[in-house]
Tab-separated table of C-alpha atoms in Angstrom:
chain	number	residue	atom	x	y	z
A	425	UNK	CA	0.000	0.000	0.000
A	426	UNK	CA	1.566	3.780	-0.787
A	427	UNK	CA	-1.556	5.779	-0.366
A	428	UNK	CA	-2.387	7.950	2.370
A	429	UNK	CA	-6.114	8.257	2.436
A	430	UNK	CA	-8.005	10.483	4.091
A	431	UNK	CA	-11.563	11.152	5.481
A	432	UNK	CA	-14.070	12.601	4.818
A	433	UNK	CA	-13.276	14.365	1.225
A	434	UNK	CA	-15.665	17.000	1.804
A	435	UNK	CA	-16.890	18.391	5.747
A	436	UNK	CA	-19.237	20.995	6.228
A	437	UNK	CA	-19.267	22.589	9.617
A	438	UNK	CA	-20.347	25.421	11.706
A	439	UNK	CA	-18.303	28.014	14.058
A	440	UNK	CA	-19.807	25.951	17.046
A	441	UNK	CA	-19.467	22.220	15.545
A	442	UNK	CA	-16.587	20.289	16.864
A	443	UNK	CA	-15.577	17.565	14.247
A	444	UNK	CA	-12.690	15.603	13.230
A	445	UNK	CA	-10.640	15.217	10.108
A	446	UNK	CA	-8.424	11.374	9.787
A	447	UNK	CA	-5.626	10.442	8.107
A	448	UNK	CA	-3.890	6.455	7.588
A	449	UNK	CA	-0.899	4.970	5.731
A	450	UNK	CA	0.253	1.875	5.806
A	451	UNK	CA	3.575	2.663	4.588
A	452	UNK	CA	5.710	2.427	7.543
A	453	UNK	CA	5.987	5.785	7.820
A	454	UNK	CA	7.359	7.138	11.502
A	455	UNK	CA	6.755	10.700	10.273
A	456	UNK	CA	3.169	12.284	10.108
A	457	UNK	CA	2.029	15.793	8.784
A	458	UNK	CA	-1.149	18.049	8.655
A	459	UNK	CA	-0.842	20.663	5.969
A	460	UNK	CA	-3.662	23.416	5.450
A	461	UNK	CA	-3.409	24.799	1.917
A	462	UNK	CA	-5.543	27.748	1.016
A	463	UNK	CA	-6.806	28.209	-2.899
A	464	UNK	CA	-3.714	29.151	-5.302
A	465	UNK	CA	-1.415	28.565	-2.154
A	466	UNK	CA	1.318	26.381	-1.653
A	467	UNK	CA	0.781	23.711	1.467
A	468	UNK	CA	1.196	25.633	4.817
A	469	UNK	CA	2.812	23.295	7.892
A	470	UNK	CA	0.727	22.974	10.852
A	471	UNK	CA	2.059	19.788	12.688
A	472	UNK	CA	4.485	17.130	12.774
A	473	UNK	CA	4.218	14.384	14.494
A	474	UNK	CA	7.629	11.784	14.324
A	475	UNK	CA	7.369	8.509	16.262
A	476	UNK	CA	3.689	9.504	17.304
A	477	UNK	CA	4.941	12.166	19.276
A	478	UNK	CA	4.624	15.805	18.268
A	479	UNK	CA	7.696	17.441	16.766
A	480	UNK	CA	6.760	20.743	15.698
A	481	UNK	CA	3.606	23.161	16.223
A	482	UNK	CA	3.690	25.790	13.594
A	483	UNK	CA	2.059	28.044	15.959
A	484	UNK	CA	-1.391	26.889	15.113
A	485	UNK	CA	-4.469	27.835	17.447
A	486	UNK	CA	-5.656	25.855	19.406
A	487	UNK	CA	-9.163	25.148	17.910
A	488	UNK	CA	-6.516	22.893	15.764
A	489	UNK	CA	-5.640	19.619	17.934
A	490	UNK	CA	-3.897	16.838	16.298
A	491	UNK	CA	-3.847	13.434	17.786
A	492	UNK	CA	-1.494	10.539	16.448
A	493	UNK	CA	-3.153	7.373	18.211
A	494	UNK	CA	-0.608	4.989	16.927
A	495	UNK	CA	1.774	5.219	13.724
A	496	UNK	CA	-0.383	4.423	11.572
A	497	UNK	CA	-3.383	6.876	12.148
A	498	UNK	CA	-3.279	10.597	12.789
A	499	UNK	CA	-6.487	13.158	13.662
A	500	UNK	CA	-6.891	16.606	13.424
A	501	UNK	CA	-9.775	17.852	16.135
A	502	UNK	CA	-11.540	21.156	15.315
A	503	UNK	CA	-13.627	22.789	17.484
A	504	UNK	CA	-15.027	26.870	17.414
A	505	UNK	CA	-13.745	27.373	14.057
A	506	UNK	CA	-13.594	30.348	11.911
A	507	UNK	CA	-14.579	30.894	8.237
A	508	UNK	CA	-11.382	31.859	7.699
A	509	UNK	CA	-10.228	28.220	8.311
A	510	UNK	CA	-11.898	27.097	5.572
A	511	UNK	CA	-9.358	25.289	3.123
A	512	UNK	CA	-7.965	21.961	1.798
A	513	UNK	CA	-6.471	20.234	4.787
A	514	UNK	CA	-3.794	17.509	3.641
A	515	UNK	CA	-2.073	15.073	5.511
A	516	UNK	CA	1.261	13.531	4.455
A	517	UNK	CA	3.707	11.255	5.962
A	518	UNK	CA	7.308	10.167	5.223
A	519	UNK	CA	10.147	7.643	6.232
A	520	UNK	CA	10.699	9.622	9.329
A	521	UNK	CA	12.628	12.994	10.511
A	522	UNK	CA	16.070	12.197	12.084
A	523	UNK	CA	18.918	13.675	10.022
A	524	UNK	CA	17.800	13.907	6.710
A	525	UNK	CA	14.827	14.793	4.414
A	526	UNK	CA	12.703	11.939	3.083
A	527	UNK	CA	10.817	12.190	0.592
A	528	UNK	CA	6.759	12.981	1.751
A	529	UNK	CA	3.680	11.824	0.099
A	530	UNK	CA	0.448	13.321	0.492
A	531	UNK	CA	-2.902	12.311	0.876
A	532	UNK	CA	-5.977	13.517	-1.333
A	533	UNK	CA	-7.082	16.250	1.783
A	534	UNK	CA	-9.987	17.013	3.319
A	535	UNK	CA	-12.113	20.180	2.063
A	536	UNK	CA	-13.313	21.784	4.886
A	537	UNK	CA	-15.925	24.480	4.635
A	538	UNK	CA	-16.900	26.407	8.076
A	539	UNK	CA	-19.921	28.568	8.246
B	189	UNK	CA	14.632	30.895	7.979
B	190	UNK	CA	14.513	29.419	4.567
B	191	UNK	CA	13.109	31.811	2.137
B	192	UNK	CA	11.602	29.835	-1.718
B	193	UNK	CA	11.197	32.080	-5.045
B	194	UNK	CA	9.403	30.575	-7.868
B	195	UNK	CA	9.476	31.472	-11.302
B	196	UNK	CA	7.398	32.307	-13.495
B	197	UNK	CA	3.804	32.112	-11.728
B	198	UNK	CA	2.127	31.501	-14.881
B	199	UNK	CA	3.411	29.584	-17.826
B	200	UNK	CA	1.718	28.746	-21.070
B	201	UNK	CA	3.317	26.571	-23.795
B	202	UNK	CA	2.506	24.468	-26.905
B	203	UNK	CA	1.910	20.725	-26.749
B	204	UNK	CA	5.773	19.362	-27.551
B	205	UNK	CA	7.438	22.525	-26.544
B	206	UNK	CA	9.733	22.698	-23.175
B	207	UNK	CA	8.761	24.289	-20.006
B	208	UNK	CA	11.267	25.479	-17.377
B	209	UNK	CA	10.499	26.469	-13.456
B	210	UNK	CA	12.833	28.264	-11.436
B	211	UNK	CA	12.995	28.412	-7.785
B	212	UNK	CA	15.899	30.102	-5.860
B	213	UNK	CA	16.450	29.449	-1.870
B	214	UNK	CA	18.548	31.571	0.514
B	215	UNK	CA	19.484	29.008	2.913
B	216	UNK	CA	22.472	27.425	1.988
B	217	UNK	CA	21.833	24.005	4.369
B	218	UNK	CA	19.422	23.240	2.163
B	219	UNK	CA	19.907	20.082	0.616
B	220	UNK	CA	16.797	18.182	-0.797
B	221	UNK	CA	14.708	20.098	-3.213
B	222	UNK	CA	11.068	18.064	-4.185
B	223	UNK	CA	9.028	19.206	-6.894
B	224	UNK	CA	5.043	18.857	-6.735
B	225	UNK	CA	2.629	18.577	-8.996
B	226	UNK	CA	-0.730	19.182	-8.214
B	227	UNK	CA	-3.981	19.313	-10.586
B	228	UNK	CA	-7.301	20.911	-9.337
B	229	UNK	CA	-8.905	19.540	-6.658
B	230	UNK	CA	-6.258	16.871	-6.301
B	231	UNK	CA	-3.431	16.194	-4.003
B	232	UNK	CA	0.149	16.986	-4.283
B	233	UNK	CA	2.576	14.445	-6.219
B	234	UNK	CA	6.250	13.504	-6.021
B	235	UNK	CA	7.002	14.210	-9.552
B	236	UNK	CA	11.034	14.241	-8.329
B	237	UNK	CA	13.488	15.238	-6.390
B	238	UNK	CA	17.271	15.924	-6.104
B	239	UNK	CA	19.462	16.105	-3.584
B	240	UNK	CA	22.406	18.088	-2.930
B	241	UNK	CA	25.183	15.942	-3.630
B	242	UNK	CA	23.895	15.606	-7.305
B	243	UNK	CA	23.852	18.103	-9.867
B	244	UNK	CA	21.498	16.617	-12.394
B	245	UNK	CA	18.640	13.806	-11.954
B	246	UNK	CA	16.222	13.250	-14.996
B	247	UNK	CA	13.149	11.010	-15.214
B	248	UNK	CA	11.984	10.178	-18.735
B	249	UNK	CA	10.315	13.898	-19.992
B	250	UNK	CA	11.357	15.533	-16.538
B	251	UNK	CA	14.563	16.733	-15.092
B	252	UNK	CA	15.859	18.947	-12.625
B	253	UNK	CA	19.185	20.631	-12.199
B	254	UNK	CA	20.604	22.258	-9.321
B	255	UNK	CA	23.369	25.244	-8.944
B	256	UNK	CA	24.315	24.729	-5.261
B	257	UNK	CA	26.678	27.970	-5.970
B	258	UNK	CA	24.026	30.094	-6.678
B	259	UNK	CA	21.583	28.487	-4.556
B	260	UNK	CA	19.074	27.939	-7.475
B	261	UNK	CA	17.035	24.692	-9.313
B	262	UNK	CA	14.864	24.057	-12.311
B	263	UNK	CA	12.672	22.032	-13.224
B	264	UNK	CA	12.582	20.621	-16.774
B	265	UNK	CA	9.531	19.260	-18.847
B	266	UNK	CA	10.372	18.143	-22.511
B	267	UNK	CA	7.810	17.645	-24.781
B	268	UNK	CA	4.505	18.713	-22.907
B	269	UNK	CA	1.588	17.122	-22.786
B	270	UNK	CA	-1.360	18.146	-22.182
B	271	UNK	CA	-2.159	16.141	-19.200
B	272	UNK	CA	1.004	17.614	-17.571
B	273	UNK	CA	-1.221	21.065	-17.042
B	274	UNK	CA	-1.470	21.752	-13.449
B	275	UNK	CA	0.330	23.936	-10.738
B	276	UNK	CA	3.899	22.980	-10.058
B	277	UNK	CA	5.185	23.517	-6.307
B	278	UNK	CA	9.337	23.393	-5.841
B	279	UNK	CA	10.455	22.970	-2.384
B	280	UNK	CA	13.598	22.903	-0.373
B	281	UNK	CA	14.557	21.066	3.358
B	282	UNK	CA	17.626	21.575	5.646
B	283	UNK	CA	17.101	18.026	6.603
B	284	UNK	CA	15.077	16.878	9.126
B	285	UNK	CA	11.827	17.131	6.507
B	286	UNK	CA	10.023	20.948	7.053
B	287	UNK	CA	9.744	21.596	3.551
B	288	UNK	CA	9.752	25.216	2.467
B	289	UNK	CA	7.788	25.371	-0.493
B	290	UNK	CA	7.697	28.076	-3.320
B	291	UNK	CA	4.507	30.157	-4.382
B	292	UNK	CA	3.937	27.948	-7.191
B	293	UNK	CA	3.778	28.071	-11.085
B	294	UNK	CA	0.792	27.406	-13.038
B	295	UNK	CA	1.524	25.128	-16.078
B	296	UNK	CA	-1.036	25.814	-19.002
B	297	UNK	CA	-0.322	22.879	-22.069
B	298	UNK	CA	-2.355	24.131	-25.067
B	299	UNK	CA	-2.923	21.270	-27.843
């Protein structure tokens, strides 16, 4: 297997909702990345998460909460969001993140609408 | 921290022309540069990627190149296709995988 998937495709929510976005690879990957990626944008880090432990907050708020439940799986809770964090929210994962770059792979991403 | 420049933001060519991206960084311990492609509403792709211990790596109608000296890297398509229309993302990494990516370059392939 060398997909990431993710679920749902599509998530409509409201400022008060709380909901949560998954992401799964099967690749072996110890390295595991939520991206949000605004229209005509490049992907924008939010989190990394190497051996299921997180690595680096890109200063995100905290109505953004990533969980990574085992290596396999990784969650991004949202809860009081804003319309402004409406946007494509990928996930991606890679070998891992000691040393060197590897090479990361990207699943299809979530489009979240908030209302 | 590492700063990406990406050039041109638009590009339109010819079906069986050549298209060339250009991204410059400013840090020099970068050392992996990726390039994405990504069509509407889809994810990201791997296209390729070089590292910086090679100059050169080429992949049937793609290539890249990479000037460590003057801190740039192209990308190289050879006789487009239509199907290779989408947006084109060039990134760079001081290790340790936070990619830096540049603003993009839209890739229009007329037939």
């Amino acid at each position: 297997d060398t997909e990431v998937t993710q679920t749902p495709k599509h998530l409509v929510m409201g400022m008060t909702n709380k909901k949560s976005l998954k992401c799964e690879q099967h690749m072996g990957h110890r390295a595991m990345y939520w991206y949000k990626q605004k229209a005509k944008k490049p992907p924008e880090l939010m989190f990394v998460y190497s051996y299921e432990k997180l690595s680096i907050n890109e200063s995100v708020p905290s109505r953004f909460s990533p969980e990574c439940p085992n290596s396999s799986l990784l969650n991004l809770h949202l809860h009081a969001l804003q319309p402004e964090d409406s946007a494509l929210y990928l996930c991606a994962s890679s070998q891992e993140t000691s040393g060197r770059a590897f090479e990361q792979y990207f699943g299809p991403g979530t489009r979240l609408t908030v209302t | 921290g590492e700063n990406v420049e990406q050039h041109p933001s638009t590009l339109s060519v010819q079906e069986g022309d050549s298209a060339v991206i250009k991204c410059t960084y400013s840090d020099s311990a970068s050392n992996y540069f990726p390039w994405y492609k990504q069509e509407l509403g889809k994810r990201p792709q791997l296209i390729i990627d070089i590292r910086s211990n090679v100059g050169e790596k080429k992949d049937q109608r793609i290539a890249v190149t990479l000037n460590k000296t003057a801190k740039h890297f192209s990308l190289h398509i050879t006789e487009t296709q239509p199907e290779d229309s989408a947006v084109y993302f060039c990134a760079a990494s001081i290790g340790y995988s936070t990619l830096t990516f540049g603003k993009g370059t839209m890739l229009l392939v007329s037939p």
